[in-house]
GROMACS .gro file of C-alpha atoms in nm:
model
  331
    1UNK     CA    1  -1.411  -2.860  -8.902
    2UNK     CA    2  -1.631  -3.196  -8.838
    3UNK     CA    3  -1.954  -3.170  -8.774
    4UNK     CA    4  -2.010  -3.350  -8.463
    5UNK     CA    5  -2.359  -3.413  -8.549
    6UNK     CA    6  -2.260  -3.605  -8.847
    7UNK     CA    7  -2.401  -3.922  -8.915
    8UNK     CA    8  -2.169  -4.237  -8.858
    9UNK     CA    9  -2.245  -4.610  -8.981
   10UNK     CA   10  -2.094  -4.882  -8.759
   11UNK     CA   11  -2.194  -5.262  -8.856
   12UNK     CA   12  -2.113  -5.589  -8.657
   13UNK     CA   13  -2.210  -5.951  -8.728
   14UNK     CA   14  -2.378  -6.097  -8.397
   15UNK     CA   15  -2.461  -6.479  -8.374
   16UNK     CA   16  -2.698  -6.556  -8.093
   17UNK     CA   17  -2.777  -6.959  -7.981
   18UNK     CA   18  -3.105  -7.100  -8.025
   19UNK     CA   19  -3.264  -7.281  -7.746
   20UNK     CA   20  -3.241  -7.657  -7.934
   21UNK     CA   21  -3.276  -7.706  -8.281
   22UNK     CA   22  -3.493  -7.498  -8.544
   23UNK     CA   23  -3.633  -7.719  -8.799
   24UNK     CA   24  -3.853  -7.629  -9.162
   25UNK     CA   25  -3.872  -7.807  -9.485
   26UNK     CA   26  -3.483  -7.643  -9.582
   27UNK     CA   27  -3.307  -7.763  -9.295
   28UNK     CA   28  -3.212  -7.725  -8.953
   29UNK     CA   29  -2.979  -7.452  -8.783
   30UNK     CA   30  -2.904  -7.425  -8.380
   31UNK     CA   31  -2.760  -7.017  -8.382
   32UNK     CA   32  -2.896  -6.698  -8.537
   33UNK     CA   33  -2.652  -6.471  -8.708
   34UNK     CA   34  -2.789  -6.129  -8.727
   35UNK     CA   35  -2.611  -5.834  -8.877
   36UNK     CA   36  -2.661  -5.476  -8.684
   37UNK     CA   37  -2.649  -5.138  -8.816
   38UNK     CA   38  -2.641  -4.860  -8.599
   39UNK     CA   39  -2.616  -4.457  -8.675
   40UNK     CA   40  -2.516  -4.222  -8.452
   41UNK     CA   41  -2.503  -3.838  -8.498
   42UNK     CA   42  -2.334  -3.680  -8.215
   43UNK     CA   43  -2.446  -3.857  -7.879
   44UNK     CA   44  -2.712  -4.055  -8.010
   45UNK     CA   45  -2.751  -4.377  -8.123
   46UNK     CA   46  -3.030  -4.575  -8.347
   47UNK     CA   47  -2.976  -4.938  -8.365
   48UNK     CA   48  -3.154  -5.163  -8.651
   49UNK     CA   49  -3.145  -5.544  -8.682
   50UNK     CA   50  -3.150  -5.796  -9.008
   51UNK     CA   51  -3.166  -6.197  -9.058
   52UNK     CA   52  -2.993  -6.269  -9.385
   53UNK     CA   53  -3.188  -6.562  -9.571
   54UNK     CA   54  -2.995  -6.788  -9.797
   55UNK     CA   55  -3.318  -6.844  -9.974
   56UNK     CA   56  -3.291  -6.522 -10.161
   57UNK     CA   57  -2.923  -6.512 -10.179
   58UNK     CA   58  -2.816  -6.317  -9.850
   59UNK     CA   59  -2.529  -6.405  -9.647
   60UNK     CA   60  -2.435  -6.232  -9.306
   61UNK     CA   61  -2.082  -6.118  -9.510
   62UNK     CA   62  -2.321  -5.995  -9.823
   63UNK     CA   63  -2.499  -5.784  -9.652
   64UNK     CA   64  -2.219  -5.657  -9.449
   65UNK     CA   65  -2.041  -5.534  -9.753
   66UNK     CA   66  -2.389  -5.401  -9.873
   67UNK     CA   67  -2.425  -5.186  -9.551
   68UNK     CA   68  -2.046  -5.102  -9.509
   69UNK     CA   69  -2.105  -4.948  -9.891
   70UNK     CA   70  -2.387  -4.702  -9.775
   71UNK     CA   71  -2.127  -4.569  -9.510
   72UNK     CA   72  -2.004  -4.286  -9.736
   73UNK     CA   73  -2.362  -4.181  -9.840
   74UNK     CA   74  -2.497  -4.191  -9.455
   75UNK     CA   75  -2.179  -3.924  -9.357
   76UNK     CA   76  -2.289  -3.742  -9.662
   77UNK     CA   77  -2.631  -3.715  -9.526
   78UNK     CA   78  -2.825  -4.023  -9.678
   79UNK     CA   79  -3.192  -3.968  -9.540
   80UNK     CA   80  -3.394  -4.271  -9.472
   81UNK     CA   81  -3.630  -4.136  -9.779
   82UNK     CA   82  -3.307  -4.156 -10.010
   83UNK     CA   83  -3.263  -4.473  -9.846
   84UNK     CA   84  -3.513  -4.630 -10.004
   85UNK     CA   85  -3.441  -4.584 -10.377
   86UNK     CA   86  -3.054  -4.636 -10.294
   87UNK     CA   87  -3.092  -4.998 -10.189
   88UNK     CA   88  -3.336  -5.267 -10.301
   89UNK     CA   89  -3.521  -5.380 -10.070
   90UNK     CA   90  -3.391  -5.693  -9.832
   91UNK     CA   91  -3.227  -5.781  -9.520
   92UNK     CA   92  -2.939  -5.520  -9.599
   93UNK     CA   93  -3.155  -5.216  -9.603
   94UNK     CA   94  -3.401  -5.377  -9.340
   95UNK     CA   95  -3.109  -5.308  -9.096
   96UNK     CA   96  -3.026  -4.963  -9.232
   97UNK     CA   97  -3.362  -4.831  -9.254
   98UNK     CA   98  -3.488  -4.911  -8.883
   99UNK     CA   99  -3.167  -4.731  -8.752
  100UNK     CA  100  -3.307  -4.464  -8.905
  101UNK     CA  101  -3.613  -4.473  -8.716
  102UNK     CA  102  -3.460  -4.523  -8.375
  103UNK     CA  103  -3.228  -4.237  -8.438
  104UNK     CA  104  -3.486  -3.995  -8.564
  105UNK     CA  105  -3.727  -4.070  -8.257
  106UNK     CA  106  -3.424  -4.011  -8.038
  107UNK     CA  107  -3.335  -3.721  -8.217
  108UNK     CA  108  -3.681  -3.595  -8.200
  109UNK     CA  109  -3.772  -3.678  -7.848
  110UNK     CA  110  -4.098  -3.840  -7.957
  111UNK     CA  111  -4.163  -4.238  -8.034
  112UNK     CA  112  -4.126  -4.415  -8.368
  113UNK     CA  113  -4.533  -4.422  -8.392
  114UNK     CA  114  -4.612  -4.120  -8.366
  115UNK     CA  115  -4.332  -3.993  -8.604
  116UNK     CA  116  -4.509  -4.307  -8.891
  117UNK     CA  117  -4.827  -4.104  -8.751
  118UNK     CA  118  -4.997  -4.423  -8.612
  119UNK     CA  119  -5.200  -4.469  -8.262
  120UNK     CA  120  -4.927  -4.585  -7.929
  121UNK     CA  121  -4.878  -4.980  -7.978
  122UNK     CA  122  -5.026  -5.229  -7.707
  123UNK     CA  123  -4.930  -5.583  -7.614
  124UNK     CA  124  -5.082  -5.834  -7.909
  125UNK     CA  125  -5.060  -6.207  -7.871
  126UNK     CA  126  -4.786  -6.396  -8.098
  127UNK     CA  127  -4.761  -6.751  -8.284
  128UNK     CA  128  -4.495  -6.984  -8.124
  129UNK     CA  129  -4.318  -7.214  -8.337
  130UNK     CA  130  -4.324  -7.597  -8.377
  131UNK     CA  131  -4.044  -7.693  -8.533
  132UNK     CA  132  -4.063  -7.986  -8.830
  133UNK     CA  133  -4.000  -8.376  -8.658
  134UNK     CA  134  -4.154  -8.651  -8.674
  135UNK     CA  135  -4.532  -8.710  -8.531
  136UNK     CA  136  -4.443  -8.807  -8.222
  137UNK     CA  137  -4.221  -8.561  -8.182
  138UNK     CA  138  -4.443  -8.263  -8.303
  139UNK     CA  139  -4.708  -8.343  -8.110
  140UNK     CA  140  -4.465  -8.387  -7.785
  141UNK     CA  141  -4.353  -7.954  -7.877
  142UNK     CA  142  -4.706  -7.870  -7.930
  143UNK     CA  143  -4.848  -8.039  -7.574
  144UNK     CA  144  -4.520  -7.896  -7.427
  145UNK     CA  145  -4.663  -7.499  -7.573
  146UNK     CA  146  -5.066  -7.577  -7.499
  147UNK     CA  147  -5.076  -7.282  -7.267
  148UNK     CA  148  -5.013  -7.067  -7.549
  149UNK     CA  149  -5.327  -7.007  -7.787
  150UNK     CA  150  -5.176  -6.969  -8.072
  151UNK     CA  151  -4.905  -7.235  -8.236
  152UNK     CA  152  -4.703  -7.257  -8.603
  153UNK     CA  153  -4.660  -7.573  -8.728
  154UNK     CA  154  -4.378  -7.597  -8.950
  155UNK     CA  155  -4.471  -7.880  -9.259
  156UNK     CA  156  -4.309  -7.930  -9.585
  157UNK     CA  157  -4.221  -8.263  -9.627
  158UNK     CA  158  -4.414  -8.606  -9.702
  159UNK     CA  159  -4.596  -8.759  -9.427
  160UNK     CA  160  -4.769  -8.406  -9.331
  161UNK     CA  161  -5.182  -8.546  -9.270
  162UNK     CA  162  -4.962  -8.742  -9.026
  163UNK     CA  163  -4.776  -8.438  -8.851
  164UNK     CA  164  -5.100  -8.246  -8.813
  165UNK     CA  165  -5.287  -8.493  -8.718
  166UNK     CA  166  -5.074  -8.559  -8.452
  167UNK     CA  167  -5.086  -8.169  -8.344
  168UNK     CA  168  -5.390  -8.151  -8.374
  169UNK     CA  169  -5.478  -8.456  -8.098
  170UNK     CA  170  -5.236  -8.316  -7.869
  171UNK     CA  171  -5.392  -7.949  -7.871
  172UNK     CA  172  -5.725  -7.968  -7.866
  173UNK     CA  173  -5.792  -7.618  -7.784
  174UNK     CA  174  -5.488  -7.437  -7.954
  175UNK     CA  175  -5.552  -7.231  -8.261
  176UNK     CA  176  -5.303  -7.368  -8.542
  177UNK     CA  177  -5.124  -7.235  -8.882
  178UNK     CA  178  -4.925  -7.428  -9.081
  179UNK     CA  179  -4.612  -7.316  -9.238
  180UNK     CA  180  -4.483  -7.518  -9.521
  181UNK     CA  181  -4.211  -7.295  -9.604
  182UNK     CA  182  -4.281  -7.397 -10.021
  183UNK     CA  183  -4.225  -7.780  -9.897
  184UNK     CA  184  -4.493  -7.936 -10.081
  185UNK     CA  185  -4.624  -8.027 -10.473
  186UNK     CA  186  -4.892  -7.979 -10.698
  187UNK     CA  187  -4.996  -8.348 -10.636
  188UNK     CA  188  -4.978  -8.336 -10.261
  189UNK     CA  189  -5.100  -8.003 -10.200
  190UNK     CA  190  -5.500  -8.125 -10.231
  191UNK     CA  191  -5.432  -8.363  -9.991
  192UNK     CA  192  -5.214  -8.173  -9.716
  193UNK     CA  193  -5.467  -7.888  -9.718
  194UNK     CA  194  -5.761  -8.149  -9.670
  195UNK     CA  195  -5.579  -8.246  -9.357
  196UNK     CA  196  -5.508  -7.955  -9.249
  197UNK     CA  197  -5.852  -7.849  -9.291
  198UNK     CA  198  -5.959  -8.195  -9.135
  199UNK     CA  199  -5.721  -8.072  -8.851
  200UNK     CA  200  -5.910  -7.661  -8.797
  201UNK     CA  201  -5.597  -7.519  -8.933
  202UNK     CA  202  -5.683  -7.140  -8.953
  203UNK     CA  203  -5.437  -7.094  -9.216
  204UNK     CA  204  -5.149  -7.274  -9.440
  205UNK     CA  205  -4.852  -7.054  -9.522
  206UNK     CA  206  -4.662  -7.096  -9.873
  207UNK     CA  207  -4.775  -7.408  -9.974
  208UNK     CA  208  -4.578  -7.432 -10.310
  209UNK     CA  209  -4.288  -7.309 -10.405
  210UNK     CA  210  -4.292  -6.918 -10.522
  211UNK     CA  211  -4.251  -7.008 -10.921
  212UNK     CA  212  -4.432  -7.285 -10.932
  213UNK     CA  213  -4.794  -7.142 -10.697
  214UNK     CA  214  -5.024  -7.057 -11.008
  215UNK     CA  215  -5.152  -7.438 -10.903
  216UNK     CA  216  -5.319  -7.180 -10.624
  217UNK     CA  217  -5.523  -7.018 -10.854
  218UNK     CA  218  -5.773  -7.352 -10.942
  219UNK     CA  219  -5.737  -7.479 -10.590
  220UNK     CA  220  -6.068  -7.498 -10.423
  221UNK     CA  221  -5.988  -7.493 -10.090
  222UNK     CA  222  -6.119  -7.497  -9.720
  223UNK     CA  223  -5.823  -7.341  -9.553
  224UNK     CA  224  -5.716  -6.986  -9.620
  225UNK     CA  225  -5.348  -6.933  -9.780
  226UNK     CA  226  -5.097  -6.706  -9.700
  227UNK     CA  227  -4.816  -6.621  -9.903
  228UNK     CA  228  -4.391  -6.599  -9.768
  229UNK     CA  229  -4.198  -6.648 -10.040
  230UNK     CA  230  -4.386  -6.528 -10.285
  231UNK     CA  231  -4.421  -6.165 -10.129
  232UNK     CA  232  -4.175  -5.876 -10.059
  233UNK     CA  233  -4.292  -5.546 -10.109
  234UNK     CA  234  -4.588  -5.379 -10.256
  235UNK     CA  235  -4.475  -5.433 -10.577
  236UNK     CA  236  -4.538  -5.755 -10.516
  237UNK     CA  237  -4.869  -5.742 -10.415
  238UNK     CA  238  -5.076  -5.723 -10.734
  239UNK     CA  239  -4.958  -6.089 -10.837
  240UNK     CA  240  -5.131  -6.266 -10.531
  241UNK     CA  241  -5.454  -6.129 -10.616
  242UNK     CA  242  -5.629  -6.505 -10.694
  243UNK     CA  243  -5.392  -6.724 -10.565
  244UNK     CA  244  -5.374  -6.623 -10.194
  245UNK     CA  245  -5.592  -6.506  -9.907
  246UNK     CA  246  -5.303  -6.290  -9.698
  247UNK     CA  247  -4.943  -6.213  -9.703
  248UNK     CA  248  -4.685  -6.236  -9.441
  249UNK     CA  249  -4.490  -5.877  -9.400
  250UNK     CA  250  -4.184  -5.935  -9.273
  251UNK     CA  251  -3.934  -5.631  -9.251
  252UNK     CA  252  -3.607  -5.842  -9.365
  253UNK     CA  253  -3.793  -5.896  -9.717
  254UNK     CA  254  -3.925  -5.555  -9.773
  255UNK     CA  255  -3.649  -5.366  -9.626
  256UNK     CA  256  -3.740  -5.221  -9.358
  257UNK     CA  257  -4.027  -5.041  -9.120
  258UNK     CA  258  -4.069  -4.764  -9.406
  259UNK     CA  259  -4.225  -5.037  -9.717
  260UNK     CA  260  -4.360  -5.260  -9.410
  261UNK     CA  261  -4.560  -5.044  -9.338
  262UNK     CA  262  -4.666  -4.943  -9.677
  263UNK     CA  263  -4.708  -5.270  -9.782
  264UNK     CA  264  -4.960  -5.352  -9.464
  265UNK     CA  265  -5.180  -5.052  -9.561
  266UNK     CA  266  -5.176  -5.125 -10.000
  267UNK     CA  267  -5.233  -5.549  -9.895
  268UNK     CA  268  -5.536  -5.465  -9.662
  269UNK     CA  269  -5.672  -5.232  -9.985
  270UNK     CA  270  -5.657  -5.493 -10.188
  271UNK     CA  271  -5.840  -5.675  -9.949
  272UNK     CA  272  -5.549  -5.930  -9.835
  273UNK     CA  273  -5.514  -6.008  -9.429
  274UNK     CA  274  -5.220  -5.993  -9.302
  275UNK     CA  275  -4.946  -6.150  -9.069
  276UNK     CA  276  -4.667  -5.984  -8.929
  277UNK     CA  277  -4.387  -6.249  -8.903
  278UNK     CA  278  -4.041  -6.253  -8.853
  279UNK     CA  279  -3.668  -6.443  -8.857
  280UNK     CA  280  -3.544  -6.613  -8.576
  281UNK     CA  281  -3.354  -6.332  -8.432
  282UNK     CA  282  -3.404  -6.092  -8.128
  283UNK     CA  283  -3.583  -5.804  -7.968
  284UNK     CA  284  -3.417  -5.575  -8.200
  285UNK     CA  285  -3.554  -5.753  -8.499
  286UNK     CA  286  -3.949  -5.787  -8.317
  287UNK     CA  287  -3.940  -5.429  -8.165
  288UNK     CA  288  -3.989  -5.237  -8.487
  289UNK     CA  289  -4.202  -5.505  -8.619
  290UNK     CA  290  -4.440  -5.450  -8.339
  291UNK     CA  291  -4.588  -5.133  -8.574
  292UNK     CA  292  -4.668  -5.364  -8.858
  293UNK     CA  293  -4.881  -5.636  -8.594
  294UNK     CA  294  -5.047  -5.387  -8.487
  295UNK     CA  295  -5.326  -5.416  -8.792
  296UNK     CA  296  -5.228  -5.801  -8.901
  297UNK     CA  297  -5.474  -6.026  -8.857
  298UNK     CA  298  -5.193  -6.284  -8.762
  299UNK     CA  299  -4.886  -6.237  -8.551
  300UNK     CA  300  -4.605  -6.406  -8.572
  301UNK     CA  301  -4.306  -6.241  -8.387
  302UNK     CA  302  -4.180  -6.548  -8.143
  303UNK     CA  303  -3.823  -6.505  -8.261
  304UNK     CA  304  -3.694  -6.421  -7.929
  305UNK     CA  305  -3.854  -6.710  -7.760
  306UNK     CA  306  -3.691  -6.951  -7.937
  307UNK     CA  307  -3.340  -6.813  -7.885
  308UNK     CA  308  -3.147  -6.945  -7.559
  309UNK     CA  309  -3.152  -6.568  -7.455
  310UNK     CA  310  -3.247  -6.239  -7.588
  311UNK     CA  311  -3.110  -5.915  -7.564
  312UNK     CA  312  -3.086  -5.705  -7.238
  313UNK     CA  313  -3.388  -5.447  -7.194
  314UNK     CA  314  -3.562  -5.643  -7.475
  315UNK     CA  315  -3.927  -5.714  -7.543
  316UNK     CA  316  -4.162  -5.849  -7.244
  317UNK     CA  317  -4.310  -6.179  -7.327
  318UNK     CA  318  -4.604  -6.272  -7.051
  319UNK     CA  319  -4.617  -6.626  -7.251
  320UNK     CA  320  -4.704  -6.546  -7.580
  321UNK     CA  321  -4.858  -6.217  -7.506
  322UNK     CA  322  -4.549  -5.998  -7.640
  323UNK     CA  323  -4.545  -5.596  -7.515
  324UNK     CA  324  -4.427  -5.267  -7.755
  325UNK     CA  325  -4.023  -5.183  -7.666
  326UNK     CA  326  -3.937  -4.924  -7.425
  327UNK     CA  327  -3.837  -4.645  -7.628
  328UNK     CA  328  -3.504  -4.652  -7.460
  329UNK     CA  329  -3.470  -5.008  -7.597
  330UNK     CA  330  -3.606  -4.917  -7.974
  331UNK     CA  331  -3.777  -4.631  -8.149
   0.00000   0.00000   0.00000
């Protein structure tokens, strides 16, 4: 006889538009594909959402065939504790592992925050993106966002004093980052930080690229650094110690809400801030991200707001102030 409280695995590929074009130091893309795993045992349903990133070798049909391999395993009884030692962390087990969490708060009647035994989320105010352009065109985006306090400006490529510069004249008032997604050198990097510093950037993201960043650990520099690409999980961790100032936890690289959230609380013991960032990708990507901001010193979870449209029943976005999910929506 089934058990009719087995667990299922269902996965789909979803592409989603983006409202213009999304530009950083590797390129330019005008849709999000997103891959969805969602478990269901019996009449209920937990849903979990993943970007894959070409940058570490993902592709939407990789991590399909990843997921579609732990289908076996989940109808055997795969717990989201096993999960974690059965897949390496990534945008693959990212999905998997936040369908866990939806279905067990479901299942147990009670929110995803209390079951990771933290305090009931509340609304937090996120970054919003500036694609890379030219000057002119930058500074156009960021005059176009200066109701919103707090802006990412996407850098990597020569010409950047320029760019935030530019930014910088247009929002007087706005509080910046910089991202330069590992777009700039050795011999630039003195430079580009001076002008960012010139500029009251509060913080420049991944400056170099992740095997080439020990240039980070001479730098004497006026603006903190955070790292990307050079962090995934807490394993990680221990190797930024003297060449960065914070690390961006985003669930897609660790694998999900489970090492997020470790990661947050081992980074801040080490004495790193953090930032809670994200893909461009939905709600269903933010909402179980929203745990991780909670503590992160930055927040950068705009992902919906640069799609053409979100999901129905998604997060609430009063301008950049973005609210927890309903729990019927997520966790």
């Amino acid at each position: 006889m089934v058990n009719p409280a087995a667990q299922r695995l269902a996965v789909r590929v979803e592409t989603w538009p983006i409202a213009g074009l999304f530009t950083i130091s590797r390129g330019a893309k005008t849709e999000a594909r997103v891959v969805v795993a969602e478990l269901s045992a019996g009449a209920l349903h937990g849903r979990g959402e993943c970007v894959p990133y070409a940058r570490y070798g993902e592709s939407p049909e990789s991590v399909v065939a990843a997921l579609e391999a732990m289908a076996g395993k989940v109808a055997e009884g795969l717990t989201r504790e096993d999960l974690q030692h059965e897949m390496a962390p990534g945008a693959a087990r990212n999905a998997l592992d936040c369908a866990f969490w939806d279905l067990a708060a479901k299942q147990a009647g009670r929110p995803a925050y209390e079951l990771a035994g933290l305090p009931p989320p509340h609304p937090l105010t996120t970054a919003f993106t500036i694609s890379l352009g030219t000057p002119e065109v930058m500074a156009a985006a960021a005059r176009n966002a200066s109701a919103r306090p707090l802006l990412k400006i996407k850098l990597g490529a020569d010409g950047d004093p320029d760019r935030i510069a530019a930014v910088r004249a247009a929002v007087p008032e706005a509080e910046l980052i910089v991202d330069a997604n590992e777009g700039w050198r050795p011999d630039n990097l003195a430079a580009n930080l001076a002008a960012c510093a010139a500029a009251g950037v509060t913080l420049v993201e991944q400056p170099l690229p992740a095997d080439a960043d020990d240039a980070l650990r001479t730098l004497d520099r006026a603006v903190p650094v955070c790292a990307d690409e050079s962090a995934h999980d807490c394993a990680s961790l221990a190797a930024l110690i003297g060449k960065y100032d914070a690390v961006n936890i985003k669930l897609d690289k660790t694998g999900g809400l489970t090492e997020a959230l470790a990661m947050a609380a081992e980074a801040q013991r080490l004495g790193l801030m953090t930032m809670a960032g994200c893909m461009v990708a939905t709600s269903l990507s933010m909402a179980p991200a929203m745990l991780v901001a909670q503590t992160a010193r930055f927040v950068d979870l705009d992902g919906p707001l640069l799609l053409a449209r979100d999901r129905a029943e998604g997060l609430v976005y009063e301008g950049s102030l973005v609210h927890p999910p309903a729990a019927s929506f997520w966790g």
